[in-house]
PDB file of C-alpha atoms in Angstrom:
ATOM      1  CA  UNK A   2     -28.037 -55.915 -12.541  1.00 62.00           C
ATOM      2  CA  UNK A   3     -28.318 -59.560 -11.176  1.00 72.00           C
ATOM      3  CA  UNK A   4     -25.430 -59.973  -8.406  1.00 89.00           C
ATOM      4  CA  UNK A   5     -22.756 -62.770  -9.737  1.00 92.00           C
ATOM      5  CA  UNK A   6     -22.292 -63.945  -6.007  1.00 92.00           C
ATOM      6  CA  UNK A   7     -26.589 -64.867  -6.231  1.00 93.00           C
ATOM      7  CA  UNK A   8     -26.133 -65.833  -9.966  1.00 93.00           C
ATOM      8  CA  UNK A   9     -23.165 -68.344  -9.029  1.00 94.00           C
ATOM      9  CA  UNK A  10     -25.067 -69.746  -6.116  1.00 92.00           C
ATOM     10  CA  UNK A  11     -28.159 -70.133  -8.182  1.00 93.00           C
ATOM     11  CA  UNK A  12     -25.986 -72.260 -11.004  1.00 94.00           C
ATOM     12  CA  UNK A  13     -23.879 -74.121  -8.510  1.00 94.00           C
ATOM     13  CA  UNK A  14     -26.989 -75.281  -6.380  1.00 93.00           C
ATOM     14  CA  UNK A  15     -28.210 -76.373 -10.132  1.00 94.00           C
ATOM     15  CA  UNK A  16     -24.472 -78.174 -11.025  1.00 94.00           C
ATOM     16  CA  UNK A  17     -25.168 -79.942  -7.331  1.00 92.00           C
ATOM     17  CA  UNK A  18     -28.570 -80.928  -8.115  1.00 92.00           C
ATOM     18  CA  UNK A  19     -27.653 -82.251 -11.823  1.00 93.00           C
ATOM     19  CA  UNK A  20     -24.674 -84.244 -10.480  1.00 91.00           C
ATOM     20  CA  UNK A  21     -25.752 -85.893  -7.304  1.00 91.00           C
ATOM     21  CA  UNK A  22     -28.599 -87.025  -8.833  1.00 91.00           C
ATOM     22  CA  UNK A  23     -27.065 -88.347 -12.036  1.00 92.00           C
ATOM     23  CA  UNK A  24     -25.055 -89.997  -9.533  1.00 91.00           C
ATOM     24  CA  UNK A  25     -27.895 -91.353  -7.781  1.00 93.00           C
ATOM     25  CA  UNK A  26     -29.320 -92.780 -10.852  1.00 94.00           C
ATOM     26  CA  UNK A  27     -26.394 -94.737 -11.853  1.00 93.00           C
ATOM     27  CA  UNK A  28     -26.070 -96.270  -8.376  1.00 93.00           C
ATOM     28  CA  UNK A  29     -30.207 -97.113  -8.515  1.00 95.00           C
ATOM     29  CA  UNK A  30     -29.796 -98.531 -12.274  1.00 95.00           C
ATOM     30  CA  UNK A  31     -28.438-101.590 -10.430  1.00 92.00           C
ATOM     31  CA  UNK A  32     -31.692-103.086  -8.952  1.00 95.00           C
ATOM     32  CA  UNK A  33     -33.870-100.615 -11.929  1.00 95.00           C
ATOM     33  CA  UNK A  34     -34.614 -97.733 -10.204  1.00 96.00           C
ATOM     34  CA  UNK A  35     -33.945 -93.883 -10.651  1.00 95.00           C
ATOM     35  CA  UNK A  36     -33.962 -91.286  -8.111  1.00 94.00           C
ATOM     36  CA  UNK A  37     -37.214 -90.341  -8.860  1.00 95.00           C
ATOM     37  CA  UNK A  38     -38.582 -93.639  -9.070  1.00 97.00           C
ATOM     38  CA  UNK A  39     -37.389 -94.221  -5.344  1.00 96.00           C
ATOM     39  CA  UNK A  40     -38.022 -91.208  -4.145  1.00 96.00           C
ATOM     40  CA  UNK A  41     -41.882 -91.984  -4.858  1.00 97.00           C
ATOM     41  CA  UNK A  42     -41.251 -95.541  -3.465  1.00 97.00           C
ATOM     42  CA  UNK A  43     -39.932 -94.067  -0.254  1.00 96.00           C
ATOM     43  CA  UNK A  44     -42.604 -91.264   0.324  1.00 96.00           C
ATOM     44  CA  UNK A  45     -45.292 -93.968   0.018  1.00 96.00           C
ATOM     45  CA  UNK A  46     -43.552 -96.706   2.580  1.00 96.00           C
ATOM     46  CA  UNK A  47     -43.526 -93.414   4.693  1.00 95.00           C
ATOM     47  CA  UNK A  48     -46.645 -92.521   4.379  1.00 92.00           C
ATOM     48  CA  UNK A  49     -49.439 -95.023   3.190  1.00 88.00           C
ATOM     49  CA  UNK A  50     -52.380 -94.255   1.650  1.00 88.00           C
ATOM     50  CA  UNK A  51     -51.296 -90.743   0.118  1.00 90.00           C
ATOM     51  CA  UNK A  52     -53.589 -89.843  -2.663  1.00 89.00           C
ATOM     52  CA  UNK A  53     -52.081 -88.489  -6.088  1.00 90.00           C
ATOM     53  CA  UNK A  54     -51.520 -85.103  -4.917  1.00 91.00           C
ATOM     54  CA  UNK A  55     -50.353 -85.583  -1.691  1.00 93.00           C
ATOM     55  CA  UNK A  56     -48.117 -87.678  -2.932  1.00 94.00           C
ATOM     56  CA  UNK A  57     -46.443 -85.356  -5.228  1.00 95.00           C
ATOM     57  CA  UNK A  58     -46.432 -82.891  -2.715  1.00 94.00           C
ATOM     58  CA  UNK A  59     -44.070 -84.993  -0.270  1.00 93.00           C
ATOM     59  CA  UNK A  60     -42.439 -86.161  -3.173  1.00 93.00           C
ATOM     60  CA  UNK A  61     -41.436 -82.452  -4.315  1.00 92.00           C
ATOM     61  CA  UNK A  62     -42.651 -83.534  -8.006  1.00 95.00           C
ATOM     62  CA  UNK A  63     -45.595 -82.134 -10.071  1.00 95.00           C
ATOM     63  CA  UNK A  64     -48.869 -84.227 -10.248  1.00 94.00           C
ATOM     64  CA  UNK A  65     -48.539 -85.222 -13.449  1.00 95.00           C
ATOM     65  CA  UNK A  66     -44.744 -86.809 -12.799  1.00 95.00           C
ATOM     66  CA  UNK A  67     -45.826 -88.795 -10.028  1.00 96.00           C
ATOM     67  CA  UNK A  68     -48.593 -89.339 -11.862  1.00 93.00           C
ATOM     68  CA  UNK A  69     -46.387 -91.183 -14.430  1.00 96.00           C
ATOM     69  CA  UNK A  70     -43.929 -92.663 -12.481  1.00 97.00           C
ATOM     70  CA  UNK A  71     -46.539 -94.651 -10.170  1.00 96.00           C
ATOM     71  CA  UNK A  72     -48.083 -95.795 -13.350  1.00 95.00           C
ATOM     72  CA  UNK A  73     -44.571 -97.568 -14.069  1.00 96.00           C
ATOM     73  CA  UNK A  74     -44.301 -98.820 -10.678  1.00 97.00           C
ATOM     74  CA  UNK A  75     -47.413-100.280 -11.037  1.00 96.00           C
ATOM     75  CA  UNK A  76     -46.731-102.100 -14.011  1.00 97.00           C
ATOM     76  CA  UNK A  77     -44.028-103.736 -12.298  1.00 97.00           C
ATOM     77  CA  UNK A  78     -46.440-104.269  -9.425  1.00 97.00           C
ATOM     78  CA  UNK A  79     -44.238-102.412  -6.958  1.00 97.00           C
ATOM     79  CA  UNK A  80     -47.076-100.154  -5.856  1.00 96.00           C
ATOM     80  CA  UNK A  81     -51.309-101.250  -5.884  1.00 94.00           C
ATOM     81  CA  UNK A  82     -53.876 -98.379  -6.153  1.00 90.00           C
ATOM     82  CA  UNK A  83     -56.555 -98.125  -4.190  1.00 88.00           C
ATOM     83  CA  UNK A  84     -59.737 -96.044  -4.715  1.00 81.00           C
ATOM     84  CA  UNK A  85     -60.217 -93.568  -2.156  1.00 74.00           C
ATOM     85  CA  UNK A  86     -63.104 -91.444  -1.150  1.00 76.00           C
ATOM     86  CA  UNK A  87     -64.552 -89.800  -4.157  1.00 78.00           C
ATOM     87  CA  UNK A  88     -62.077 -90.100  -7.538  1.00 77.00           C
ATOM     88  CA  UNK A  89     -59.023 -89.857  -5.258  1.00 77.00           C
ATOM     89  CA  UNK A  90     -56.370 -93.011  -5.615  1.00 84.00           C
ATOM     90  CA  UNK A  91     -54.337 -93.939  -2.594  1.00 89.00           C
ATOM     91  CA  UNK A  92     -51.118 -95.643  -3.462  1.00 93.00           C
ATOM     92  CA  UNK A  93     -49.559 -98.706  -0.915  1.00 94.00           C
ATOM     93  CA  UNK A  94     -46.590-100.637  -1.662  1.00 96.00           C
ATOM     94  CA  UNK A  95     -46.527-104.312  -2.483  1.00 97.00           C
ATOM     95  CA  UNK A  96     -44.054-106.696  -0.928  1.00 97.00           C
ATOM     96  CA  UNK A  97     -42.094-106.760  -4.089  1.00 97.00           C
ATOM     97  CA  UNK A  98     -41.776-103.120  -3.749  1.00 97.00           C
ATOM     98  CA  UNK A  99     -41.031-103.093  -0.065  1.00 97.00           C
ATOM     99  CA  UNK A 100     -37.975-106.032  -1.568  1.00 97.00           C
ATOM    100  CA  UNK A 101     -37.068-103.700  -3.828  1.00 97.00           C
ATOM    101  CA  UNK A 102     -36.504-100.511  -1.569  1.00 97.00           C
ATOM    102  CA  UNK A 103     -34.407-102.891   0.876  1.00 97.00           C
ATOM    103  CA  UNK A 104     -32.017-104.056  -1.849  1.00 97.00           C
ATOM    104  CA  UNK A 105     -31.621-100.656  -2.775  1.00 96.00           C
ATOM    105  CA  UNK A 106     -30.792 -99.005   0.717  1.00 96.00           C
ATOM    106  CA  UNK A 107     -27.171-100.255   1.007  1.00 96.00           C
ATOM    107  CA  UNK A 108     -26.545 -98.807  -2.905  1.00 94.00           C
ATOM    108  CA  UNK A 109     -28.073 -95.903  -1.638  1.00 92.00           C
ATOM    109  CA  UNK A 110     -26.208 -95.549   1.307  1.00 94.00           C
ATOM    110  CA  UNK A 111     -22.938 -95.928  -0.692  1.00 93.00           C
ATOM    111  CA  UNK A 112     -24.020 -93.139  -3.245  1.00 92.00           C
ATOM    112  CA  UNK A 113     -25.096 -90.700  -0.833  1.00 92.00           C
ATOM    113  CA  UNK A 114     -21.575 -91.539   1.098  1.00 93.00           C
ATOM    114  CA  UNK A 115     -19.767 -90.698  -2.151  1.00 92.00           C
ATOM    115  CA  UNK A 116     -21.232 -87.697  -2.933  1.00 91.00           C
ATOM    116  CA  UNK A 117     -20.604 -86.076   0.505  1.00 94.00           C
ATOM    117  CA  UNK A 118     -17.120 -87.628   0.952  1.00 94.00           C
ATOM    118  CA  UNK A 119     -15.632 -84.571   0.022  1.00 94.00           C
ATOM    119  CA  UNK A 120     -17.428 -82.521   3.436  1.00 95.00           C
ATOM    120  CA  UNK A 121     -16.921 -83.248   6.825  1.00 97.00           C
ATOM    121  CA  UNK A 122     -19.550 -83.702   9.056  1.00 96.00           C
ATOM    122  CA  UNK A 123     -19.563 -80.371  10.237  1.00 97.00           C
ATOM    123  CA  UNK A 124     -19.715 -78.868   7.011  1.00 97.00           C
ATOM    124  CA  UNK A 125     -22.820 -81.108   6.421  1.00 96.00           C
ATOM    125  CA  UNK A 126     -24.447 -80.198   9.281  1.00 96.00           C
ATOM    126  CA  UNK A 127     -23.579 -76.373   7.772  1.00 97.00           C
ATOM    127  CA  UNK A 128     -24.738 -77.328   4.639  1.00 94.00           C
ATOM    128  CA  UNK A 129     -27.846 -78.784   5.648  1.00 93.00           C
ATOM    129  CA  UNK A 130     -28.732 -75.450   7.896  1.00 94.00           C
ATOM    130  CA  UNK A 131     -28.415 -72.982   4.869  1.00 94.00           C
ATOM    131  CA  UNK A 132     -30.651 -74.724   3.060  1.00 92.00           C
ATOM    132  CA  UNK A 133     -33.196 -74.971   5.242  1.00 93.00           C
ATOM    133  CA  UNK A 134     -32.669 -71.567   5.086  1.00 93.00           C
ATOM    134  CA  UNK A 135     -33.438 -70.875   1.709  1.00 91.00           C
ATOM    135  CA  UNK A 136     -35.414 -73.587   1.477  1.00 88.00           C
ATOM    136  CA  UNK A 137     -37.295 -74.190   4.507  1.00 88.00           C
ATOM    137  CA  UNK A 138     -38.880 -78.133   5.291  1.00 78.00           C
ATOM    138  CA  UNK A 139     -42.647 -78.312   6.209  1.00 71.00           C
ATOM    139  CA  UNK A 140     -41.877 -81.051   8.676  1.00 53.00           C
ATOM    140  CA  UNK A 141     -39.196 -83.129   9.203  1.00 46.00           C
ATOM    141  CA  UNK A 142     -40.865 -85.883   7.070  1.00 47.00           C
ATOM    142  CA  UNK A 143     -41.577 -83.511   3.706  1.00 46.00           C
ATOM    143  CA  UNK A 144     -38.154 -84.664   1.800  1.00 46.00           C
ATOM    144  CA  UNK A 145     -37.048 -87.461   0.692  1.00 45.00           C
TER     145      UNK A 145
END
């Protein structure tokens, strides 16, 4: 029998997930972003050069997501491609996508203020232990 104290975890973490980052995307819509789209734009400003799977590694996304989401930022020449060694593609922003993650910081500082305004900072501090927990980090640069 599955224990309801795991079970409502497992859905709240879900409910968390599904709101914050509905939230997120509202606040991105503004300069035409979603929280997927930046979170690719931010893992390749912090790390250049990432090929196509690295990429959606650090970006916590399947291949084939990133895969489709760089193709958009590249029609909006926010990201270049680059061949690689062998068939691999490494990925560098453009200047208009550097712009873009800039004007976005400040609505993404507001959003992220917003949806922790309810905890205090120890509780996020709490909060961000127990996941790492469940949910350990590679290295401090693995999430978005």
């Amino acid at each position: 029998m599955l224990d309801d104290r795991l079970r409502l975890a497992a859905l709240g973490l879900k409910r968390a997930q599904i709101a914050k980052s509905a939230a997120f995307d509202r606040c991105l819509a503004n300069v035409g972003l979603t929280m997927a789209l930046w979170v690719v734009l931010e893992r390749i400003r912090a790390s250049p050069a990432l090929s196509t799977h690295a990429l959606a590694k650090a970006s916590m996304m399947t291949d084939q997501s990133v895969g489709e989401l760089v193709s958009k930022l590249a029609k909006r020449s926010l990201v270049e491609r680059v061949s690689g060694p062998g068939r691999a593609i490494r990925h560098h922003l453009t200047d208009s996508g550097r712009e873009l993650l800039e004007r976005a910081a400040p609505l993404l500082a507001e959003a992220l203020r917003s949806a922790f305004s309810e905890l205090s900072a120890a509780e996020i501090e709490q909060l961000i232990r127990l996941l790492d927990k469940i949910a350990p980090s590679k290295s401090p640069d693995a999430a978005p």
